[in-house]
mmCIF file of C-alpha atoms in Angstrom:
data_model
loop_
_atom_site.group_PDB
_atom_site.id
_atom_site.type_symbol
_atom_site.label_atom_id
_atom_site.label_comp_id
_atom_site.label_asym_id
_atom_site.label_seq_id
_atom_site.Cartn_x
_atom_site.Cartn_y
_atom_site.Cartn_z
ATOM 1 C CA UNK A 1 25.228 39.369 84.946
ATOM 2 C CA UNK A 2 24.765 37.748 88.409
ATOM 3 C CA UNK A 3 22.802 34.876 86.835
ATOM 4 C CA UNK A 4 25.525 34.351 84.285
ATOM 5 C CA UNK A 5 28.283 34.294 87.062
ATOM 6 C CA UNK A 6 26.207 31.846 89.091
ATOM 7 C CA UNK A 7 25.893 29.599 86.045
ATOM 8 C CA UNK A 8 29.562 29.720 85.450
ATOM 9 C CA UNK A 9 30.374 28.863 89.069
ATOM 10 C CA UNK A 10 27.849 26.008 88.938
ATOM 11 C CA UNK A 11 29.404 24.519 85.793
ATOM 12 C CA UNK A 12 32.899 24.756 87.258
ATOM 13 C CA UNK A 13 31.767 23.187 90.548
ATOM 14 C CA UNK A 14 30.133 20.262 88.693
ATOM 15 C CA UNK A 15 33.299 19.823 86.600
ATOM 16 C CA UNK A 16 35.488 19.759 89.628
ATOM 17 C CA UNK A 17 33.321 17.282 91.584
ATOM 18 C CA UNK A 18 33.118 15.085 88.388
ATOM 19 C CA UNK A 19 36.900 15.225 87.994
ATOM 20 C CA UNK A 20 37.493 14.328 91.676
ATOM 21 C CA UNK A 21 35.154 11.276 91.316
ATOM 22 C CA UNK A 22 37.227 9.980 88.411
ATOM 23 C CA UNK A 23 40.354 10.735 90.269
ATOM 24 C CA UNK A 24 39.148 8.718 93.286
ATOM 25 C CA UNK A 25 38.486 5.842 90.969
ATOM 26 C CA UNK A 26 42.064 5.932 89.749
ATOM 27 C CA UNK A 27 43.415 6.040 93.346
ATOM 28 C CA UNK A 28 41.223 3.212 94.635
ATOM 29 C CA UNK A 29 43.181 0.604 92.675
ATOM 30 C CA UNK A 30 46.698 2.063 92.090
ATOM 31 C CA UNK A 31 48.710 0.226 89.493
ATOM 32 C CA UNK A 32 52.076 0.916 87.851
ATOM 33 C CA UNK A 33 50.275 1.232 84.480
ATOM 34 C CA UNK A 34 48.767 4.485 85.899
ATOM 35 C CA UNK A 35 52.057 6.299 85.316
ATOM 36 C CA UNK A 36 52.423 5.710 81.579
ATOM 37 C CA UNK A 37 48.659 6.073 81.198
ATOM 38 C CA UNK A 38 48.791 9.482 82.877
ATOM 39 C CA UNK A 39 51.679 10.575 80.671
ATOM 40 C CA UNK A 40 49.851 9.383 77.604
ATOM 41 C CA UNK A 41 46.813 11.331 78.666
ATOM 42 C CA UNK A 42 48.936 14.484 79.147
ATOM 43 C CA UNK A 43 50.468 13.947 75.725
ATOM 44 C CA UNK A 44 47.082 13.575 74.036
ATOM 45 C CA UNK A 45 45.904 16.789 75.700
ATOM 46 C CA UNK A 46 48.985 18.514 74.403
ATOM 47 C CA UNK A 47 48.401 17.069 70.937
ATOM 48 C CA UNK A 48 44.715 18.174 70.990
ATOM 49 C CA UNK A 49 45.784 21.667 72.175
ATOM 50 C CA UNK A 50 48.152 21.935 69.205
ATOM 51 C CA UNK A 51 45.749 20.558 66.616
ATOM 52 C CA UNK A 52 42.932 22.913 67.770
ATOM 53 C CA UNK A 53 45.397 25.821 67.894
ATOM 54 C CA UNK A 54 46.559 25.083 64.314
ATOM 55 C CA UNK A 55 42.951 24.812 62.937
ATOM 56 C CA UNK A 56 41.664 27.726 64.795
ATOM 57 C CA UNK A 57 44.542 29.981 63.691
ATOM 58 C CA UNK A 58 43.972 29.240 60.052
ATOM 59 C CA UNK A 59 40.201 28.512 59.862
ATOM 60 C CA UNK A 60 38.444 31.474 58.191
ATOM 61 C CA UNK A 61 35.875 33.221 60.362
ATOM 62 C CA UNK A 62 32.233 33.014 59.193
ATOM 63 C CA UNK A 63 31.507 35.887 56.746
ATOM 64 C CA UNK A 64 28.918 38.490 57.882
ATOM 65 C CA UNK A 65 29.863 38.349 61.612
ATOM 66 C CA UNK A 66 31.977 41.618 61.162
ATOM 67 C CA UNK A 67 34.590 40.391 63.564
ATOM 68 C CA UNK A 68 37.088 42.367 61.624
ATOM 69 C CA UNK A 69 35.637 45.542 63.339
ATOM 70 C CA UNK A 70 37.021 44.115 66.636
ATOM 71 C CA UNK A 71 40.323 42.810 65.206
ATOM 72 C CA UNK A 72 41.295 46.045 63.561
ATOM 73 C CA UNK A 73 39.781 48.372 66.203
ATOM 74 C CA UNK A 74 42.104 51.448 66.426
ATOM 75 C CA UNK A 75 40.871 53.070 69.593
ATOM 76 C CA UNK A 76 41.299 52.007 73.235
ATOM 77 C CA UNK A 77 40.061 48.522 73.931
ATOM 78 C CA UNK A 78 39.127 49.637 77.471
ATOM 79 C CA UNK A 79 36.602 52.238 76.095
ATOM 80 C CA UNK A 80 32.879 51.948 76.499
ATOM 81 C CA UNK A 81 32.503 51.888 72.707
ATOM 82 C CA UNK A 82 34.825 48.948 72.206
ATOM 83 C CA UNK A 83 33.328 47.007 75.088
ATOM 84 C CA UNK A 84 29.884 47.530 73.736
ATOM 85 C CA UNK A 85 31.004 46.497 70.265
ATOM 86 C CA UNK A 86 32.645 43.487 71.736
ATOM 87 C CA UNK A 87 29.469 42.390 73.561
ATOM 88 C CA UNK A 88 27.387 42.979 70.352
ATOM 89 C CA UNK A 89 29.607 40.949 68.051
ATOM 90 C CA UNK A 90 30.154 38.148 70.542
ATOM 91 C CA UNK A 91 26.414 37.754 71.095
ATOM 92 C CA UNK A 92 26.018 36.933 67.468
ATOM 93 C CA UNK A 93 28.503 33.930 67.437
ATOM 94 C CA UNK A 94 28.662 30.623 69.219
ATOM 95 C CA UNK A 95 31.418 29.069 71.375
ATOM 96 C CA UNK A 96 33.284 27.503 68.397
ATOM 97 C CA UNK A 97 33.441 30.831 66.440
ATOM 98 C CA UNK A 98 34.490 32.605 69.599
ATOM 99 C CA UNK A 99 37.318 30.251 70.134
ATOM 100 C CA UNK A 100 38.529 30.689 66.497
ATOM 101 C CA UNK A 101 38.395 34.536 66.903
ATOM 102 C CA UNK A 102 40.256 34.465 70.146
ATOM 103 C CA UNK A 103 43.143 32.584 68.654
ATOM 104 C CA UNK A 104 43.427 35.020 65.714
ATOM 105 C CA UNK A 105 43.053 38.045 68.040
ATOM 106 C CA UNK A 106 45.764 36.636 70.245
ATOM 107 C CA UNK A 107 48.593 36.965 67.688
ATOM 108 C CA UNK A 108 48.941 40.729 67.327
ATOM 109 C CA UNK A 109 48.264 41.277 71.074
ATOM 110 C CA UNK A 110 49.520 38.114 72.887
ATOM 111 C CA UNK A 111 49.656 39.549 76.338
ATOM 112 C CA UNK A 112 45.977 40.173 76.366
ATOM 113 C CA UNK A 113 45.406 36.392 76.688
ATOM 114 C CA UNK A 114 47.223 36.464 80.101
ATOM 115 C CA UNK A 115 44.847 39.164 81.407
ATOM 116 C CA UNK A 116 41.656 37.251 80.662
ATOM 117 C CA UNK A 117 39.523 35.717 83.475
ATOM 118 C CA UNK A 118 39.558 31.943 83.932
ATOM 119 C CA UNK A 119 36.046 31.460 82.652
ATOM 120 C CA UNK A 120 36.819 33.323 79.318
ATOM 121 C CA UNK A 121 39.794 30.975 78.878
ATOM 122 C CA UNK A 122 38.256 27.592 79.727
ATOM 123 C CA UNK A 123 34.468 28.090 79.687
ATOM 124 C CA UNK A 124 33.789 27.001 76.135
ATOM 125 C CA UNK A 125 36.163 23.999 76.386
ATOM 126 C CA UNK A 126 34.571 22.803 79.651
ATOM 127 C CA UNK A 127 31.054 23.087 78.331
ATOM 128 C CA UNK A 128 31.625 21.617 74.930
ATOM 129 C CA UNK A 129 34.101 18.731 75.804
ATOM 130 C CA UNK A 130 35.699 18.400 79.177
ATOM 131 C CA UNK A 131 32.600 18.245 81.403
ATOM 132 C CA UNK A 132 30.639 15.889 79.116
ATOM 133 C CA UNK A 133 33.717 13.477 78.800
ATOM 134 C CA UNK A 134 34.243 13.684 82.554
ATOM 135 C CA UNK A 135 30.542 12.737 83.250
ATOM 136 C CA UNK A 136 30.908 9.878 80.789
ATOM 137 C CA UNK A 137 33.862 8.647 82.890
ATOM 138 C CA UNK A 138 31.607 8.855 86.010
ATOM 139 C CA UNK A 139 28.898 6.857 84.483
ATOM 140 C CA UNK A 140 31.344 4.267 83.047
ATOM 141 C CA UNK A 141 33.019 3.551 86.342
ATOM 142 C CA UNK A 142 29.622 3.302 87.998
ATOM 143 C CA UNK A 143 28.434 0.751 85.550
ATOM 144 C CA UNK A 144 31.598 -1.133 84.534
ATOM 145 C CA UNK A 145 34.765 -2.438 86.112
ATOM 146 C CA UNK A 146 36.977 0.218 84.588
ATOM 147 C CA UNK A 147 40.668 -0.307 85.564
ATOM 148 C CA UNK A 148 42.206 2.447 87.649
ATOM 149 C CA UNK A 149 44.970 3.132 85.186
ATOM 150 C CA UNK A 150 42.453 4.086 82.508
ATOM 151 C CA UNK A 151 40.874 6.569 84.910
ATOM 152 C CA UNK A 152 44.333 7.939 85.662
ATOM 153 C CA UNK A 153 44.889 8.590 81.897
ATOM 154 C CA UNK A 154 41.412 10.066 81.586
ATOM 155 C CA UNK A 155 42.016 12.461 84.535
ATOM 156 C CA UNK A 156 45.236 13.890 83.100
ATOM 157 C CA UNK A 157 43.684 14.143 79.643
ATOM 158 C CA UNK A 158 40.724 16.140 81.080
ATOM 159 C CA UNK A 159 42.970 18.455 83.158
ATOM 160 C CA UNK A 160 45.357 19.039 80.186
ATOM 161 C CA UNK A 161 42.498 19.464 77.700
ATOM 162 C CA UNK A 162 40.034 21.371 79.824
ATOM 163 C CA UNK A 163 42.671 23.861 81.052
ATOM 164 C CA UNK A 164 44.705 24.149 77.850
ATOM 165 C CA UNK A 165 43.766 27.782 77.230
ATOM 166 C CA UNK A 166 44.494 28.611 80.866
ATOM 167 C CA UNK A 167 47.970 27.015 80.450
ATOM 168 C CA UNK A 168 48.321 29.034 77.267
ATOM 169 C CA UNK A 169 47.353 32.262 79.029
ATOM 170 C CA UNK A 170 50.034 31.505 81.726
ATOM 171 C CA UNK A 171 52.656 31.688 78.928
ATOM 172 C CA UNK A 172 51.732 35.384 78.573
ATOM 173 C CA UNK A 173 51.665 36.357 82.192
ATOM 174 C CA UNK A 174 54.642 37.489 84.301
ATOM 175 C CA UNK A 175 53.092 36.249 87.551
ATOM 176 C CA UNK A 176 51.578 32.781 87.851
ATOM 177 C CA UNK A 177 50.300 30.490 90.608
ATOM 178 C CA UNK A 178 52.997 28.306 92.225
ATOM 179 C CA UNK A 179 51.614 25.107 90.509
ATOM 180 C CA UNK A 180 52.379 26.551 87.111
ATOM 181 C CA UNK A 181 55.945 27.076 88.134
ATOM 182 C CA UNK A 182 56.134 23.607 89.556
ATOM 183 C CA UNK A 183 54.740 21.941 86.426
ATOM 184 C CA UNK A 184 57.191 23.888 84.286
ATOM 185 C CA UNK A 185 60.058 22.725 86.508
ATOM 186 C CA UNK A 186 58.844 19.182 86.095
ATOM 187 C CA UNK A 187 58.742 19.518 82.285
ATOM 188 C CA UNK A 188 54.894 19.095 82.246
ATOM 189 C CA UNK A 189 54.298 22.641 81.002
ATOM 190 C CA UNK A 190 56.307 24.528 78.434
ATOM 191 C CA UNK A 191 58.129 27.837 79.087
ATOM 192 C CA UNK A 192 57.343 31.186 77.495
ATOM 193 C CA UNK A 193 60.595 31.008 75.504
ATOM 194 C CA UNK A 194 59.507 27.717 73.911
ATOM 195 C CA UNK A 195 56.094 29.066 73.063
ATOM 196 C CA UNK A 196 57.684 32.193 71.534
ATOM 197 C CA UNK A 197 58.927 29.969 68.677
ATOM 198 C CA UNK A 198 55.251 29.757 67.565
ATOM 199 C CA UNK A 199 54.689 33.553 67.651
ATOM 200 C CA UNK A 200 57.881 34.150 65.655
ATOM 201 C CA UNK A 201 56.426 32.531 62.467
ATOM 202 C CA UNK A 202 52.879 31.304 63.301
ATOM 203 C CA UNK A 203 53.910 28.254 61.279
ATOM 204 C CA UNK A 204 55.248 25.867 63.922
ATOM 205 C CA UNK A 205 54.987 24.660 67.540
ATOM 206 C CA UNK A 206 51.252 25.069 67.977
ATOM 207 C CA UNK A 207 50.900 22.985 71.139
ATOM 208 C CA UNK A 208 50.457 25.128 74.256
ATOM 209 C CA UNK A 209 50.712 22.680 77.128
ATOM 210 C CA UNK A 210 54.029 20.768 77.337
ATOM 211 C CA UNK A 211 55.021 20.869 73.686
ATOM 212 C CA UNK A 212 55.697 17.156 73.438
ATOM 213 C CA UNK A 213 53.504 16.803 70.404
ATOM 214 C CA UNK A 214 55.006 19.672 68.456
ATOM 215 C CA UNK A 215 57.264 17.505 66.200
ATOM 216 C CA UNK A 216 54.169 15.515 65.003
ATOM 217 C CA UNK A 217 52.083 18.629 64.525
ATOM 218 C CA UNK A 218 54.746 20.538 62.680
ATOM 219 C CA UNK A 219 55.062 17.636 60.194
ATOM 220 C CA UNK A 220 51.294 17.729 59.766
ATOM 221 C CA UNK A 221 51.278 21.472 59.196
ATOM 222 C CA UNK A 222 54.017 21.301 56.592
ATOM 223 C CA UNK A 223 52.151 18.500 54.827
ATOM 224 C CA UNK A 224 48.829 20.409 54.751
ATOM 225 C CA UNK A 225 50.516 23.639 53.521
ATOM 226 C CA UNK A 226 52.223 21.774 50.770
ATOM 227 C CA UNK A 227 48.834 20.633 49.610
ATOM 228 C CA UNK A 228 47.365 24.042 49.540
ATOM 229 C CA UNK A 229 45.546 24.074 52.877
ATOM 230 C CA UNK A 230 45.926 26.473 55.876
ATOM 231 C CA UNK A 231 46.291 29.601 53.791
ATOM 232 C CA UNK A 232 47.496 32.834 55.506
ATOM 233 C CA UNK A 233 44.216 34.524 54.671
ATOM 234 C CA UNK A 234 42.654 32.605 57.472
ATOM 235 C CA UNK A 235 44.865 34.208 60.042
ATOM 236 C CA UNK A 236 42.665 37.340 60.257
ATOM 237 C CA UNK A 237 38.834 37.609 60.481
ATOM 238 C CA UNK A 238 36.876 38.668 57.469
ATOM 239 C CA UNK A 239 33.978 41.182 57.374
#
């Protein structure tokens, strides 16, 4: 347990330092293009959050992993039995499958997402995508004359993408840090009321950051459904 915590802290520390290095590159040569680039990066992160949400919601879980035992568990989820079962089932699946299950498990018990620790929310995303991409940015700026506005767009994309599930979790918490409130006031994060539109039907508004990309994603969802994809059976895990 201690070793796992230390590894988590190390990964988050490396990601933070890498992100700050990219941010410093953006600030060293400020340009007006940095503003639209940052907004585009934020939009793309929102779009990615929505596309992943849509696909993970409707992607069938891998048969044989018995995740339905967790999903339909009828006893207390604080009990030793459930916690042992959770550790056993999670140990048999990788980060991708875990993300898929978490999205499905979130629908019948949405407030549980707001109670999860930061690492549970962002760990897989940081390891699989955000940290590697941030390191690529570090290497690129060390070897090439990368314009500062590109780094500005990359930084906002990394923050929006890497912390997408944290922002999602904040939509299901009554109390949040001050910066969440500030970002909502600025229109850079969506409100719980806006996100509730997704939970009302599970067929619209999949983006979980600012929601700017929801019109495009909603059109894509309707198109795929009309062609026979994204069946409702994928919303719950199989045996």
